[in-house]
Short mmCIF file of C-alpha atoms in Angstrom, two decimals:
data_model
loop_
_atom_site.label_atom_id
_atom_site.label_comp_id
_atom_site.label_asym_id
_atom_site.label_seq_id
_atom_site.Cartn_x
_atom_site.Cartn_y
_atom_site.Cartn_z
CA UNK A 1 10.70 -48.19 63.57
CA UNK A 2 8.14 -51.31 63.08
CA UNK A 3 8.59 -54.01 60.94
CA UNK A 4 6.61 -52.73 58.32
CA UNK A 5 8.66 -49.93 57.75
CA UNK A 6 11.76 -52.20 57.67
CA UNK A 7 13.53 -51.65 54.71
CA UNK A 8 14.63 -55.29 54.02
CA UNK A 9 11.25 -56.72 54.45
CA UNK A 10 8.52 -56.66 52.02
CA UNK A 11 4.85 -56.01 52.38
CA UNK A 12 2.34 -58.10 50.70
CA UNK A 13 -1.26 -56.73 51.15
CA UNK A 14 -4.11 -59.41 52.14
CA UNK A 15 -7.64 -59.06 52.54
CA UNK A 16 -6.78 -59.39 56.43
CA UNK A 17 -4.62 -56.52 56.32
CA UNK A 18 -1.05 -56.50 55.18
CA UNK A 19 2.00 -59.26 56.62
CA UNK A 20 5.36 -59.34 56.50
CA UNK A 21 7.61 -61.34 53.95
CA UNK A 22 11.02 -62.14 53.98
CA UNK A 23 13.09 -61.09 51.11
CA UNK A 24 14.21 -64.39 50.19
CA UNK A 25 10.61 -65.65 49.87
CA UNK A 26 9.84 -62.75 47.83
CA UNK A 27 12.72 -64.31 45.03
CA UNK A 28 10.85 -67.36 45.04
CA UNK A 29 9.33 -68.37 41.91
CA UNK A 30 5.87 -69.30 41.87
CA UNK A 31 6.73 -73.28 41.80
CA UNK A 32 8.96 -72.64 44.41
CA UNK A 33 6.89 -71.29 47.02
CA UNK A 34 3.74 -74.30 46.08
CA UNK A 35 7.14 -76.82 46.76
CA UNK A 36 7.28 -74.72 49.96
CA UNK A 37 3.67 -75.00 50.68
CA UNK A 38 3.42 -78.73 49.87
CA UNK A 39 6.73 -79.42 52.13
CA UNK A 40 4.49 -78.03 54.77
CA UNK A 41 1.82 -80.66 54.34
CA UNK A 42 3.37 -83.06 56.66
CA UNK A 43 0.13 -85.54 55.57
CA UNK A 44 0.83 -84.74 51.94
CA UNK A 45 4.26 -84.84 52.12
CA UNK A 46 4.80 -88.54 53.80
CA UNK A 47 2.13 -89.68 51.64
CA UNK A 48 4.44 -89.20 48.42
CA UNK A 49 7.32 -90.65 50.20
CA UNK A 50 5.62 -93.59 50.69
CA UNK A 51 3.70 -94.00 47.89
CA UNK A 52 7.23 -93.60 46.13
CA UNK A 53 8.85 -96.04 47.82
CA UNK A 54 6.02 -98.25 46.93
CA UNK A 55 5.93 -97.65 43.20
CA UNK A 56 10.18 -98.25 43.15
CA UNK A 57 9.77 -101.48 45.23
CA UNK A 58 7.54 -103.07 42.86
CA UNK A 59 9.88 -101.61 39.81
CA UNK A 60 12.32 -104.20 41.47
CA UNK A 61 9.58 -106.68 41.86
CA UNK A 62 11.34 -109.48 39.83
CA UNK A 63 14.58 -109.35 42.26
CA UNK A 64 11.73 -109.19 45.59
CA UNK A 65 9.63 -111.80 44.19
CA UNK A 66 10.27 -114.64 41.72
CA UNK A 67 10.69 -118.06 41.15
CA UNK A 68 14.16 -118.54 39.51
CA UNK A 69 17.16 -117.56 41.84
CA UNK A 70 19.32 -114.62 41.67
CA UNK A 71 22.67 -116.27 41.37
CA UNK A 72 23.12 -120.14 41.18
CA UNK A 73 26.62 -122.28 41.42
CA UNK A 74 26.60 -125.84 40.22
CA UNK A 75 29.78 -128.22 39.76
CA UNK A 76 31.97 -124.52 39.90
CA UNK A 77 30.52 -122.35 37.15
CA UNK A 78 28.10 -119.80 37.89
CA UNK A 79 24.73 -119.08 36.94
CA UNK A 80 22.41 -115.70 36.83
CA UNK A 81 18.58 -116.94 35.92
CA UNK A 82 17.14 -114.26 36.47
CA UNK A 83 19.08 -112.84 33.10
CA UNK A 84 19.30 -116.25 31.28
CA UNK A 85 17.18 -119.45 33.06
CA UNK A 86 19.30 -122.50 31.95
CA UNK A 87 17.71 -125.67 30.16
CA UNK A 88 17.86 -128.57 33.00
CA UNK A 89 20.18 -130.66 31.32
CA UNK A 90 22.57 -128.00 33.11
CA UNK A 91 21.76 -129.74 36.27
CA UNK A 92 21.50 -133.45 34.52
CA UNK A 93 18.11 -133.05 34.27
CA UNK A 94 16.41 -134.76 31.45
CA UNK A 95 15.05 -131.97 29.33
CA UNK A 96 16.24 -128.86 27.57
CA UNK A 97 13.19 -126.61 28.79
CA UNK A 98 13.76 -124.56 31.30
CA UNK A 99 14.67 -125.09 34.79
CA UNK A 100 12.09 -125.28 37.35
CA UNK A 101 13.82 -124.49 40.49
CA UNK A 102 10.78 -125.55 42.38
CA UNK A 103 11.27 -129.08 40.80
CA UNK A 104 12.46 -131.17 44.36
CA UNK A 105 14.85 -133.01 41.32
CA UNK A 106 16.31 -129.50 40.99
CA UNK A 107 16.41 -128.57 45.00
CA UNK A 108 18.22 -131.86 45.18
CA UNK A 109 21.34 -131.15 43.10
CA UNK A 110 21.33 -127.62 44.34
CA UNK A 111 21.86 -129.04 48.26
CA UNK A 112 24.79 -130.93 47.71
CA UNK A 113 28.23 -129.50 48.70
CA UNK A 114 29.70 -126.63 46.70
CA UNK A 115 26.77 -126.04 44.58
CA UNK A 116 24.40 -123.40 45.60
CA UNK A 117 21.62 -120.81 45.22
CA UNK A 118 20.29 -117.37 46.07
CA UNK A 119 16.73 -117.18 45.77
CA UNK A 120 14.43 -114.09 45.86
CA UNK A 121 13.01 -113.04 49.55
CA UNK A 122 9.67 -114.22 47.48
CA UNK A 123 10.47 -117.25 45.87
CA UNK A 124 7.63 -117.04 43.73
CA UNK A 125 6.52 -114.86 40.47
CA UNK A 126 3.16 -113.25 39.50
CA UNK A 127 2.77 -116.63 37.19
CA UNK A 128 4.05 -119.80 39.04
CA UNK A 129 1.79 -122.27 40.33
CA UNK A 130 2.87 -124.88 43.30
CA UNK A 131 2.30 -127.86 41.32
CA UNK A 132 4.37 -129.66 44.51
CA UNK A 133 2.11 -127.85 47.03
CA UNK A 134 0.57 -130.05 49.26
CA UNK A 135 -2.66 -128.43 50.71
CA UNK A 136 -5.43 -127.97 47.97
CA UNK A 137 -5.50 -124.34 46.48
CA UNK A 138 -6.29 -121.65 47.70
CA UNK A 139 -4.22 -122.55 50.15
CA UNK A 140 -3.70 -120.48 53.44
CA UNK A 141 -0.87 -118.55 54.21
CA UNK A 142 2.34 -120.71 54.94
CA UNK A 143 5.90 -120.21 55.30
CA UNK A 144 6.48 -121.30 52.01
CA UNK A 145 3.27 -118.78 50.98
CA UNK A 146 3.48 -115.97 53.45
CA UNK A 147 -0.06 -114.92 51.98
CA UNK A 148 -0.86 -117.99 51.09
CA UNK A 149 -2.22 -119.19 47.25
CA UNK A 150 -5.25 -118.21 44.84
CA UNK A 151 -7.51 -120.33 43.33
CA UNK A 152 -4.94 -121.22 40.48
CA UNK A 153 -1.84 -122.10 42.81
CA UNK A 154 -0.54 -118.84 42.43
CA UNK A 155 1.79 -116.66 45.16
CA UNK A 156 -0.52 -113.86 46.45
CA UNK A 157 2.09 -111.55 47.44
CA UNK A 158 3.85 -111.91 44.23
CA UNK A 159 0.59 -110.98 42.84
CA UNK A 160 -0.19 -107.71 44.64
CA UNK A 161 3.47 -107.03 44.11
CA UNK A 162 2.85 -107.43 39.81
CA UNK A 163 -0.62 -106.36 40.20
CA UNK A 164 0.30 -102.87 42.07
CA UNK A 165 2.79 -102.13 39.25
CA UNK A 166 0.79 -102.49 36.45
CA UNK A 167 -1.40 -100.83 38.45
CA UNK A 168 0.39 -97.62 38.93
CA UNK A 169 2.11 -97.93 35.73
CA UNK A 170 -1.34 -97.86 33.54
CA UNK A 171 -2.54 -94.92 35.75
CA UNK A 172 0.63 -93.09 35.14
CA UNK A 173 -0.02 -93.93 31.70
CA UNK A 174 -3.57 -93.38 31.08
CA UNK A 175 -3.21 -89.77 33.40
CA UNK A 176 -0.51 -88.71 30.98
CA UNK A 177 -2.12 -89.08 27.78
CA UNK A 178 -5.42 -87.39 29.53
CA UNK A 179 -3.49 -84.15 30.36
CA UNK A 180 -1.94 -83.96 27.09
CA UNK A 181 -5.20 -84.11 25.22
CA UNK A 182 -7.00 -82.48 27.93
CA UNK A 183 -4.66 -79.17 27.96
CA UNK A 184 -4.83 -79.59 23.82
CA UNK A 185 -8.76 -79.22 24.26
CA UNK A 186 -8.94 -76.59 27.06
CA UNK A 187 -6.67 -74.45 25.49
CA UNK A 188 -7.79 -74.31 22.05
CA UNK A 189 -11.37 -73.77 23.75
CA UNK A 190 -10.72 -71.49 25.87
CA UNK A 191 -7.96 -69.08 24.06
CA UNK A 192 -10.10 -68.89 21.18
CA UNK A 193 -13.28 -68.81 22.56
CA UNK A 194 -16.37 -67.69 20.21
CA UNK A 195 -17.53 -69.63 17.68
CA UNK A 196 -14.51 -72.32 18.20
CA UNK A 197 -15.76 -72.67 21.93
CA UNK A 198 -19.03 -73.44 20.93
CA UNK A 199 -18.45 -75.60 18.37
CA UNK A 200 -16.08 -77.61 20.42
CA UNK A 201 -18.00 -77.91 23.32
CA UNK A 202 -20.99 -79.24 21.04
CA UNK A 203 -18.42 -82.14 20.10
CA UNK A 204 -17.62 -82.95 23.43
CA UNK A 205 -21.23 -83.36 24.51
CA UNK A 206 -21.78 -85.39 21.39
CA UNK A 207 -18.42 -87.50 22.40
CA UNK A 208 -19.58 -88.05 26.16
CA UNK A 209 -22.98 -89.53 25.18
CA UNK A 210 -21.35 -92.76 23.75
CA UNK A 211 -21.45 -95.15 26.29
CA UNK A 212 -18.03 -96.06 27.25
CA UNK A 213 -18.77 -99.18 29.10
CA UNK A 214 -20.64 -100.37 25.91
CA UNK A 215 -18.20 -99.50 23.93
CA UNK A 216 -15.30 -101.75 26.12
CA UNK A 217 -17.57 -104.43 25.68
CA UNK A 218 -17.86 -104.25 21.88
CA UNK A 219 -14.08 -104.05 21.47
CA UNK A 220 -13.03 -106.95 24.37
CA UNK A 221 -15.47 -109.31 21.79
CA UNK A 222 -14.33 -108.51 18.68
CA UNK A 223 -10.37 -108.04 19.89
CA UNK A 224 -8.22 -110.37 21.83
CA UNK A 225 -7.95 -108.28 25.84
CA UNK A 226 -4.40 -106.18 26.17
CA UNK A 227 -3.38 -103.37 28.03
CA UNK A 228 -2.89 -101.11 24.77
CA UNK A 229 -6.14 -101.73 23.74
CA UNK A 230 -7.41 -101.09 27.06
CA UNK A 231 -5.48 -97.64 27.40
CA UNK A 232 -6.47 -96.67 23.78
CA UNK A 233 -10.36 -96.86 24.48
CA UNK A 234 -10.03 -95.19 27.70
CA UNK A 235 -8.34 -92.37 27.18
CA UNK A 236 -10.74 -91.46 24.59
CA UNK A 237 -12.85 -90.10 27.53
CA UNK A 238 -10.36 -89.50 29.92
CA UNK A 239 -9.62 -86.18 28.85
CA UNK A 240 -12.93 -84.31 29.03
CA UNK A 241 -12.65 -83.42 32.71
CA UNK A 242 -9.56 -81.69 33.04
CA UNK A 243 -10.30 -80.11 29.41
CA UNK A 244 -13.13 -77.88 30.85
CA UNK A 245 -11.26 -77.05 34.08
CA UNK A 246 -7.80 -76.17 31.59
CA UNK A 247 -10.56 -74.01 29.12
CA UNK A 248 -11.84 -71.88 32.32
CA UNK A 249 -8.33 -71.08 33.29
CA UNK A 250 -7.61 -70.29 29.71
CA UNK A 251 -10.78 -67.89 29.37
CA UNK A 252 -9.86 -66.15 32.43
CA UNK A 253 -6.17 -65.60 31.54
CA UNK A 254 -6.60 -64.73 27.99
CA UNK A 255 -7.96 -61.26 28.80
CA UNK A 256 -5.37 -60.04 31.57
CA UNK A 257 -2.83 -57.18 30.30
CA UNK A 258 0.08 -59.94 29.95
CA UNK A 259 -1.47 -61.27 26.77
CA UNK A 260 -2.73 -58.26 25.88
CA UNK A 261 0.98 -57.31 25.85
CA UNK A 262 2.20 -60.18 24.02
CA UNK A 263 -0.27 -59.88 21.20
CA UNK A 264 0.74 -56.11 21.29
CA UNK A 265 4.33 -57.10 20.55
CA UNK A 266 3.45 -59.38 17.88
CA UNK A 267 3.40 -62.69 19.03
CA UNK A 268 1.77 -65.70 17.49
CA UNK A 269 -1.34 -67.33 18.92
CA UNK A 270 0.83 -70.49 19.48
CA UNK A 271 3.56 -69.04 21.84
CA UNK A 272 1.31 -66.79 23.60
CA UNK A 273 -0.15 -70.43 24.78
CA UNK A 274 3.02 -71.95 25.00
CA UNK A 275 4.85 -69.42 26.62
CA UNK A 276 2.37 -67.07 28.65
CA UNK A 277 -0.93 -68.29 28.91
CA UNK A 278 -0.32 -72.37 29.63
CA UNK A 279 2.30 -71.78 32.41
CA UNK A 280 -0.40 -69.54 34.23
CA UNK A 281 -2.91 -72.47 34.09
CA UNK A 282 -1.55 -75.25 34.50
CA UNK A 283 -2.60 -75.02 38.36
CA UNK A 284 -5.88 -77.50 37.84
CA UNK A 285 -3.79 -79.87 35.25
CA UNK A 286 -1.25 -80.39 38.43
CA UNK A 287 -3.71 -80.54 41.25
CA UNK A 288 -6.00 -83.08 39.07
CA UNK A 289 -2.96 -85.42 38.47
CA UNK A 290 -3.59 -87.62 41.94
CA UNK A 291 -7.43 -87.80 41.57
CA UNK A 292 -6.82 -88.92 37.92
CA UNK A 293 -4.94 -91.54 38.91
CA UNK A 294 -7.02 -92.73 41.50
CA UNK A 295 -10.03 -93.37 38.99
CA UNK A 296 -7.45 -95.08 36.14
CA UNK A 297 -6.54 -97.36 39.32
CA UNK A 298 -10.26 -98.00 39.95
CA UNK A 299 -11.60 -98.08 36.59
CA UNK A 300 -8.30 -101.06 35.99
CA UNK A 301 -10.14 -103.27 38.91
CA UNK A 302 -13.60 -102.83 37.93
CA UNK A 303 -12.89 -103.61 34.15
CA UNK A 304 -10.72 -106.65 35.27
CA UNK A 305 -13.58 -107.63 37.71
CA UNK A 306 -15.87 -107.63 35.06
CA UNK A 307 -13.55 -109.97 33.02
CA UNK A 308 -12.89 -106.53 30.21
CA UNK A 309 -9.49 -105.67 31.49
CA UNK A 310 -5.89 -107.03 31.30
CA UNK A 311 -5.12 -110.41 29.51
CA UNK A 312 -5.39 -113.72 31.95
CA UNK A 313 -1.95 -113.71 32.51
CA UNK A 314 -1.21 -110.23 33.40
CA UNK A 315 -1.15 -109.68 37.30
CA UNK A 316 -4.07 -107.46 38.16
CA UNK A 317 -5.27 -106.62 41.52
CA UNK A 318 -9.00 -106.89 39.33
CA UNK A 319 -8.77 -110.22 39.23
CA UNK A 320 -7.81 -110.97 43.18
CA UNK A 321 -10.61 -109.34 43.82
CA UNK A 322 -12.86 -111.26 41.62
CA UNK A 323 -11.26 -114.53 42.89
CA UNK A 324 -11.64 -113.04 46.53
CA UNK A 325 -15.73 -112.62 45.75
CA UNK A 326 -15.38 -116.40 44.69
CA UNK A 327 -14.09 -117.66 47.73
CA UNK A 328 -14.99 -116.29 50.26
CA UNK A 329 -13.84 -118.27 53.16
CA UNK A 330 -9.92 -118.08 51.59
CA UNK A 331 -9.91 -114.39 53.49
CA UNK A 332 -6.09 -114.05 52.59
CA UNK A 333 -7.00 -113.24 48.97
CA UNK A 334 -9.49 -110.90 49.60
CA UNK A 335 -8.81 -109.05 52.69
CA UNK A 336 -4.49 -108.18 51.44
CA UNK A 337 -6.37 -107.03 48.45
CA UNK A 338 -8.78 -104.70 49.92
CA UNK A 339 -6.10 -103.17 51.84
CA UNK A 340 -3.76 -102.44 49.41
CA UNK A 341 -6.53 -100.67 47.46
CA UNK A 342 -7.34 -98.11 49.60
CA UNK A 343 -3.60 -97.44 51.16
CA UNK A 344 -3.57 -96.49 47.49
CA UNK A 345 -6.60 -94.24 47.04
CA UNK A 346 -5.66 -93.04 50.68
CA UNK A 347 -2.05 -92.06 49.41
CA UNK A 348 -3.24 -90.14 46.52
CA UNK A 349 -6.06 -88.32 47.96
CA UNK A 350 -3.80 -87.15 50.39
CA UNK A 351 -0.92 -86.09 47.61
CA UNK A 352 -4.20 -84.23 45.67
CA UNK A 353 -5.24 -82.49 49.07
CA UNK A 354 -1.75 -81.31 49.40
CA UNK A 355 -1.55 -80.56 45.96
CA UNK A 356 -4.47 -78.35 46.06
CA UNK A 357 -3.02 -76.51 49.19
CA UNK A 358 0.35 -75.78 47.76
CA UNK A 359 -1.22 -74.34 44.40
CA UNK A 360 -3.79 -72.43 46.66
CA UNK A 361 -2.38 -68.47 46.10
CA UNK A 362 -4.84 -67.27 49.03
CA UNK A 363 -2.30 -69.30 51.27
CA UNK A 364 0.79 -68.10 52.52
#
């Protein structure tokens, strides 16, 4: 008997022929065989592991980098400043501000026997400047300054640190909101279709003429910079793309016999989208999810280049590169920048192209 007459095996025709699949792949939801498929992507795969254990690292960033210690005992009591700096009258300082543990005062009081601290592996946050630095800023990297200083006195690695979370975070962000108002458009569009179609897609061409770079520039003169602001404005464009990709899937879907089924048994327009139509097209809206997040990442250093992006003192990789174009002999602001930027846009290209593989039905 040959393995295609096997009982326990199945037979899944291809346009190759026919090939054998084993009954527990044939139980396999759909979702479980693209986790299969993207497990298989060894580049893919890696690429999310480390791109994860980037994003998590700079989640901890204020125990990694920053200027106040972790834990701090003076005179017998105990002290956590990274909760709750104290004033520096604590440590017979003269004020009631609080402490700057950079102060040499401070680093005094703190080296004498039984009192003592534990300081970040960084001892510096996205905002301190060395006002006790010796060499003029930017200074090169140091032991004190592993990456050495930008034009402001500031840590650089504490500043890709900041800068790549608020990085990721506003992608995350700004790619969330664009799906959600992307599948809203698609799906109305392309469920509907007729006369709702049209009219919609007039809209949208009417929407994408505005200029959106004008339009950043109106609102950063009129309104003090922020990140809300900034994610407001764009994701009023951010959703067009994936809206025409989600309104092809939906035209395609809405005439096989499953909805033809569900309307049959009575079913409202609004949960045959919820429950048949949207899980069966939601294959672009995943794949599109790394790309998207690549140009929110971009589009977050150019505007911050340009001086339209994050407030002054919000970390933004934007703004080490602007200061990198400034001075160009200080390489160690520049050239750490550069890299982390495309490790990024490497990371999540490879995460789409894997993506794209493991929601790929032609492939087994």
């Amino acid at each position: 008997m040959s393995a295609l007459d096997t009982p326990e095996l199945g037979v899944v025709p291809t346009d190759g022929g026919a090939h054998v699949v084993a009954p527990e792949a044939e139980m396999l939801s759909p979702n479980q065989r693209a986790w299969r498929r993207f497990r298989r992507h060894r580049l893919g795969m890696w690429s999310l592991w480390i791109f994860g254990a980037m994003f998590v690292l700079s989640l901890v960033a204020e125990v990694l980098s920053n200027d106040v210690p972790l834990v701090a005992r003076y005179n017998g009591k105990l002290y956590f400043p990274l909760v709750d700096n104290p004033p520096e009258v604590e440590f017979g300082g003269d004020f009631r501000t609080p402490t700057d543990w950079s102060d040499p005062f401070i680093a005094a009081r703190f080296a004498q026997p039984g009192n003592w601290a534990i300081h970040p592996p960084n001892h510096h946050s996205a905002t301190s400047i060395e006002y006790f630095a010796k060499p003029p800023n930017p200074a090169p990297p140091s032991a004190d300054d592993w990456l050495g200083t930008d034009s402001l006195g500031r840590d650089v690695v504490a500043r890709l640190l900041y800068g790549f979370r608020v990085s990721v975070l506003f992608a995350l962000a700004l790619t969330a909101i664009g799906v959600v108002l992307g599948l809203l458009a698609g799906a109305i569009q392309g469920y509907f279709a007729g006369r709702v179609d049209l009219t919609m897609q007039r809209l949208i061409e009417i929407w994408t003429s505005i200029p959106e770079l004008y339009l950043l520039i109106i609102f950063a003169s009129i309104f003090r910079p922020s990140i809300g602001l900034l994610l407001v404005l764009l994701s009023l464009f951010g959703w067009v793309g994936l809206s025409d990709y989600t309104r092809a899937e939906f035209l395609r879907n809405r005439s096989l016999e499953f909805v033809k089924a569900a309307r049959a048994l009575g079913l409202s327009s609004a949960q045959i989208i919820w429950r048949h139509v949207l899980p069966n097209s939601l294959t672009p809206a995943i794949t599109f999810l790394p790309f998207r997040m690549s140009a929110a990442v971009l589009s977050l250093v150019a505007l911050d280049y340009l001086g339209l992006g994050v407030p002054a003192d919000v970390p933004s990789l934007g703004d080490l590169v602007r200061q990198g174009k400034a001075n160009l002999d200080a390489w160690w602001i520049i050239f750490p920048t550069f890299a982390l930027l495309v490790v990024m846009m490497l990371l999540l290209t490879f995460i789409g192209d894997a993506l794209r593989d493991a929601f790929d039905t032609r492939k087994s």
